[in-house]
Short mmCIF file of C-alpha atoms in Angstrom, two decimals:
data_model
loop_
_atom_site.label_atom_id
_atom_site.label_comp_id
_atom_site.label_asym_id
_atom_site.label_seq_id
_atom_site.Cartn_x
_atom_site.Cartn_y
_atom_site.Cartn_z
CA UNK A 1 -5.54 0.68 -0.55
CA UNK A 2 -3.06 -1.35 1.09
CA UNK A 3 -4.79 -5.20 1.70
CA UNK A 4 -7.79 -6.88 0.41
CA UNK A 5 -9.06 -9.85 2.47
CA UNK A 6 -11.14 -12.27 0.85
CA UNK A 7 -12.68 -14.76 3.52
CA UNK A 8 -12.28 -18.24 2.08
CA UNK A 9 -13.68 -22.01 3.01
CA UNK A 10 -11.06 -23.77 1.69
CA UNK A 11 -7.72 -21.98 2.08
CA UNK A 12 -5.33 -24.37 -0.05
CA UNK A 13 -7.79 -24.45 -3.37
CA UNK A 14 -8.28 -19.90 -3.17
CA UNK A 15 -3.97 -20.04 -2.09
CA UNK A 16 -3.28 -21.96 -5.34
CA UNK A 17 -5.80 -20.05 -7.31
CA UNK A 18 -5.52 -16.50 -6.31
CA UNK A 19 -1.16 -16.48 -6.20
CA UNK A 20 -1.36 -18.11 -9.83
CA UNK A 21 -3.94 -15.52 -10.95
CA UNK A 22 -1.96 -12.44 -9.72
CA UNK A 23 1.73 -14.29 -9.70
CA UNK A 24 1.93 -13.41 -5.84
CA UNK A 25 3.98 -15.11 -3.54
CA UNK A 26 2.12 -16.85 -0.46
CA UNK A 27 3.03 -16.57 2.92
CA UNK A 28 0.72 -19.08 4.87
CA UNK A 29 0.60 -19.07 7.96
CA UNK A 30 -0.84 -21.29 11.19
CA UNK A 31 -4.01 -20.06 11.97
CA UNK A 32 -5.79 -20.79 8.42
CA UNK A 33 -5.14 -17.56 6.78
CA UNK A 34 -2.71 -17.10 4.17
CA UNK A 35 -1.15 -13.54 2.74
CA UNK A 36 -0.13 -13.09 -0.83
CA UNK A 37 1.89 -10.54 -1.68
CA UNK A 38 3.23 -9.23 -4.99
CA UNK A 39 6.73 -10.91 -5.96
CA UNK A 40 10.22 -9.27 -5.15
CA UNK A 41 10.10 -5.99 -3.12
CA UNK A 42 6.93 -4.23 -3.41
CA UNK A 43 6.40 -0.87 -2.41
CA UNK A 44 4.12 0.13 -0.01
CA UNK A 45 1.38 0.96 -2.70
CA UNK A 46 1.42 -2.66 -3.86
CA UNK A 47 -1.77 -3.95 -2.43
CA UNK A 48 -1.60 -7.54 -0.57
CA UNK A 49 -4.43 -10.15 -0.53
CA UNK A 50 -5.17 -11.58 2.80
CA UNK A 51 -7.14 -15.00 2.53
CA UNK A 52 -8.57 -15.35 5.51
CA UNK A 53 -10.24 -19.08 6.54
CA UNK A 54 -13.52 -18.33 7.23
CA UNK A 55 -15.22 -22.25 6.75
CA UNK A 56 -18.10 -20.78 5.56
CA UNK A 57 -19.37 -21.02 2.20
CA UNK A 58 -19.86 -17.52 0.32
CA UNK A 59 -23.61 -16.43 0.56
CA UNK A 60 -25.25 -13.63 -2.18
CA UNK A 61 -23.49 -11.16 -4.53
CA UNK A 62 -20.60 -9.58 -3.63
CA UNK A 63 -21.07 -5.81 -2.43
CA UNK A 64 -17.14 -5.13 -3.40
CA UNK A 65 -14.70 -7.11 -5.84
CA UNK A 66 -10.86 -6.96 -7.39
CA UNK A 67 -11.40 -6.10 -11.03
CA UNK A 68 -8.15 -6.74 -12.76
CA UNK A 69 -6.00 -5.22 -15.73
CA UNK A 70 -4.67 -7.38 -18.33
CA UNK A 71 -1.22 -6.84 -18.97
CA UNK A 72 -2.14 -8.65 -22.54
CA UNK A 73 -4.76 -9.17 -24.78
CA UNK A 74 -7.93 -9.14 -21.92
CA UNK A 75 -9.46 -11.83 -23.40
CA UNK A 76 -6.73 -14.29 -23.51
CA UNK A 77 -6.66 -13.56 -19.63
CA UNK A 78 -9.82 -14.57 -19.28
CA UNK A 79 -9.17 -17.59 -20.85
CA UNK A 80 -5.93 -18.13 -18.84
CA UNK A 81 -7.82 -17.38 -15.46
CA UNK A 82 -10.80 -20.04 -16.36
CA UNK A 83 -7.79 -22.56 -17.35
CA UNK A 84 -6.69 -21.74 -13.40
CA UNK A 85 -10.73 -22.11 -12.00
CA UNK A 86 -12.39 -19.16 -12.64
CA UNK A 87 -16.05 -19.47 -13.64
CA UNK A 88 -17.79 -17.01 -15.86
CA UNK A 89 -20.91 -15.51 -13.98
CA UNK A 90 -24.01 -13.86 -15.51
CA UNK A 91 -24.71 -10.36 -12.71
CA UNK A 92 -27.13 -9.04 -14.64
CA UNK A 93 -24.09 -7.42 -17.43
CA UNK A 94 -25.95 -6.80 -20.99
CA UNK A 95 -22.74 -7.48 -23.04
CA UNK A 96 -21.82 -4.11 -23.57
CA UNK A 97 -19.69 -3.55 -20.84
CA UNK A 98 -15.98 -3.32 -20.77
CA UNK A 99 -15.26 -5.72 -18.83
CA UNK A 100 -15.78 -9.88 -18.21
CA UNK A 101 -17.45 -11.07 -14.61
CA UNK A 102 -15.35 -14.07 -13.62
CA UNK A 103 -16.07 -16.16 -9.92
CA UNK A 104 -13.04 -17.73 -8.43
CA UNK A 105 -13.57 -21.29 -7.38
CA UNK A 106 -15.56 -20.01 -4.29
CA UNK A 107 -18.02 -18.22 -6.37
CA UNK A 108 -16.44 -14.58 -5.14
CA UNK A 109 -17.26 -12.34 -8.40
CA UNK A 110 -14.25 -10.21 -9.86
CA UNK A 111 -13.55 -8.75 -12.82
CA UNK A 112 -11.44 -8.78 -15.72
CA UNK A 113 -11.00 -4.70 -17.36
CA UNK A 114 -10.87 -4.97 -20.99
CA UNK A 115 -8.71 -1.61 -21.10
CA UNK A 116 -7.19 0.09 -18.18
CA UNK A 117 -9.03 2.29 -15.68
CA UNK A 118 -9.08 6.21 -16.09
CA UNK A 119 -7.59 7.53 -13.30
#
């Protein structure tokens, strides 16, 4: 995978949330898109995030979503990513999953891993 795009409404409120939640660096640009990118000199395999102004507001569940690895304790990145604006949303998860469903301040549905993917 090389770039996930996220169409946003408000570009500045899913810049400062999304590049604080992954500690990318932004590069906005003129036309109401923005692309974060991981920090330093990432290699090709790093994926980038492409926010892309859409000024539409999100309709419905998502049919794809980020789910992220905590490099800590998964829970206290869940806490750290509702301190930035995450929501917790209920998509039909019994509690026995392994994993949390977050929104980000748009209401796009991702989730945090409470151990790391099998690959």
């Amino acid at each position: 995978m090389a770039q996930y795009t996220i169409d946003v409404e408000d570009l500045d409120v899913m810049v400062a949330f999304w590049s604080a939640a992954l500690g990318y660096e932004v590069l906005q640009g003129d036309d109401g898109s923005a692309k974060l990118r991981p920090p330093g000199q990432p290699t090709a395999a790093a994926p980038t995030i492409w926010l892309q102004g859409s000024g539409t507001v999100k309709q419905g569940k998502n049919r794809v979503h980020l789910d992220l690895a905590a490099d800590t304790d998964p829970q206290a990145e869940v806490r750290r990513l509702v301190a930035l604006g995450a929501r917790h949303v209920d998509v039909g998860q019994t509690g026995d999953e392994g994993f949390t469903v977050l929104a980000d301040p748009e209401g796009n549905e991702f989730c945090v891993l409470h151990s790391a993917p099998t690959r």
